[in-house]
Amino acid sequence: MIVLGIETSCDECAAALVEDGKKTLSETVASQIEDHRPFYGVVPEIASRRHIETISRVVHQALGKANIEVLQVDGVAVTHQPGLIGSLLVGLSYAKGLSFALEKPLVGVDHILAHLYAPHLESEISYPYLGLLVSGGHTLIAEVEDFDSIRVLGTTIDDACGEAFDKVAKHYDLGFPGGVAIDKLSQQGSPQAFRFPWPSLHKGDHPFDVSYSGLKTAVVNQLDQFWNRDFKKSKENIAASFQATAIDILVDRTVKAARKTGLKRIVAGGGVAANSYLRKRLNEQVGLEVIFPSLRLCTDNAAMVAGLGYHLLRSGRRSELDLNAYARVRGLRRIYP
Ligand code: KG4
Ligand code: ZN
């Protein structure tokens, strides 16, 4: 069964053809990094306009690369939540049109579940496991029971982890995308150069929750005082110290969640899962098996959408043409350990 996946939830316009949820036949991604670089962040209006311009070419390129006729596609899977609403609507409308014209089933895919599915395209991974999803829009620790079922153990109570990377990078002009720039600069910096506060949990917060807005503010405030001193020499140190704090918080919560649930396998996903320090720190944890997707599958891509779409279609899931796009995630169950 060949599934065409379409992903336009943020700034990547992506299409992929995946066979039986496993074998990636082709992938195309039109990056918009250069369009957003002057703004140090994704501008939703620009993103959706670019998607409109590129979606058709991206899908045709994916078909061409795989040497597949559009009529050979058995189903269309499309990200319909969560994400930037204008961006989501472009991919969703295109997918609906294609499914209708081809008379092939359509299925809406949750972007979070798709990120968690990504490593399954490369390795055999059995359920359940502890999923760690860290991206520009989400920070989530969950018990992953199956491809379509997760129980959320912890989330961020404010900013997403990748968002904090992006904001710190923007403030200090470290580069764009912020996470990639900070990761690179950190290689030459000292994680001990600055001491930043960890979030303190309050009544009502859950033990596996994280918070990034305090850290971001501390980095900005603390280092603004430092700006006039030898700043250039210290860009690397700012990056390394911030990165170490942001990632150590995440590792702490993940390891605690693993202990509490007894789950010994951790599967990471999302853009921040590409972070070299996160990979190192998690791999150091004794007694835990840690699985990271390859870098191309960490960030937004359509292979993960097609892969998960296959399983949804196989289990009889179908979306109708009135399927809507949603900016926020719906239907995730939260458990209180
Ligand atoms: O999964 P993704 O492509 O899009 C969302 O669904 O958000 O993740 C993008 C995020 C951005 O915040 C970016 O700065 C961050 O992932 N990121 C990284 C790294 N590569 C990308 N953060 C830390 N280290 C990296 N190497
Ligand atoms: Zn994503």
PDB file of N, CA and C and ligand atoms in Angstrom, residues 7 9-10 111 115 133 135-136 138 270-271 298-300 304, ligand 2:
ATOM      1  N   GLU A   7       2.796  17.356   4.546  1.00  0.00           N
ATOM      2  CA  GLU A   7       3.055  18.038   5.824  1.00  0.00           C
ATOM      3  C   GLU A   7       3.281  19.528   5.566  1.00  0.00           C
ATOM      4  N   SER A   9       2.520  21.869   8.451  1.00  0.00           N
ATOM      5  CA  SER A   9       2.005  22.438   9.699  1.00  0.00           C
ATOM      6  C   SER A   9       2.736  23.709  10.133  1.00  0.00           C
ATOM      7  N   CYS A  10       3.973  23.887   9.649  1.00  0.00           N
ATOM      8  CA  CYS A  10       4.730  25.078  10.055  1.00  0.00           C
ATOM      9  C   CYS A  10       5.376  25.695   8.815  1.00  0.00           C
ATOM     10  N   HIS A 111       0.172  15.791  14.149  1.00  0.00           N
ATOM     11  CA  HIS A 111       1.601  16.074  13.976  1.00  0.00           C
ATOM     12  C   HIS A 111       2.458  15.489  15.119  1.00  0.00           C
ATOM     13  N   HIS A 115       5.444  12.750  14.677  1.00  0.00           N
ATOM     14  CA  HIS A 115       6.838  12.875  15.145  1.00  0.00           C
ATOM     15  C   HIS A 115       7.243  11.622  15.926  1.00  0.00           C
ATOM     16  N   LEU A 133       8.970  14.156  23.018  1.00  0.00           N
ATOM     17  CA  LEU A 133       8.811  14.970  21.814  1.00  0.00           C
ATOM     18  C   LEU A 133       9.180  16.415  22.117  1.00  0.00           C
ATOM     19  N   SER A 135      10.111  20.004  20.217  1.00  0.00           N
ATOM     20  CA  SER A 135      10.244  20.739  18.952  1.00  0.00           C
ATOM     21  C   SER A 135      10.041  22.225  19.218  1.00  0.00           C
ATOM     22  N   GLY A 136       9.820  22.970  18.136  1.00  0.00           N
ATOM     23  CA  GLY A 136       9.613  24.403  18.306  1.00  0.00           C
ATOM     24  C   GLY A 136       8.246  24.715  18.887  1.00  0.00           C
ATOM     25  N   HIS A 138       6.285  22.082  20.639  1.00  0.00           N
ATOM     26  CA  HIS A 138       5.835  21.113  21.642  1.00  0.00           C
ATOM     27  C   HIS A 138       6.962  20.604  22.511  1.00  0.00           C
ATOM     28  N   GLY A 270      11.173  15.106  17.147  1.00  0.00           N
ATOM     29  CA  GLY A 270      11.024  16.561  17.063  1.00  0.00           C
ATOM     30  C   GLY A 270      12.364  17.221  16.797  1.00  0.00           C
ATOM     31  N   GLY A 271      12.315  18.482  16.364  1.00  0.00           N
ATOM     32  CA  GLY A 271      13.526  19.203  15.961  1.00  0.00           C
ATOM     33  C   GLY A 271      14.623  19.208  17.011  1.00  0.00           C
ATOM     34  N   CYS A 298      14.066  14.037  12.407  1.00  0.00           N
ATOM     35  CA  CYS A 298      13.766  14.773  13.650  1.00  0.00           C
ATOM     36  C   CYS A 298      12.886  15.974  13.322  1.00  0.00           C
ATOM     37  N   THR A 299      13.304  16.739  12.323  1.00  0.00           N
ATOM     38  CA  THR A 299      12.546  17.952  11.980  1.00  0.00           C
ATOM     39  C   THR A 299      11.334  17.568  11.119  1.00  0.00           C
ATOM     40  N   ASP A 300      10.501  18.555  10.828  1.00  0.00           N
ATOM     41  CA  ASP A 300       9.250  18.276  10.124  1.00  0.00           C
ATOM     42  C   ASP A 300       9.498  17.636   8.758  1.00  0.00           C
ATOM     43  N   MET A 304       7.051  10.756   7.946  1.00  0.00           N
ATOM     44  CA  MET A 304       6.425  10.348   9.216  1.00  0.00           C
ATOM     45  C   MET A 304       4.896  10.422   9.110  1.00  0.00           C
TER      46      MET A 304
HETATM   47 ZN    ZN B   2       7.174  19.287  14.158  1.00  0.00          ZN
END
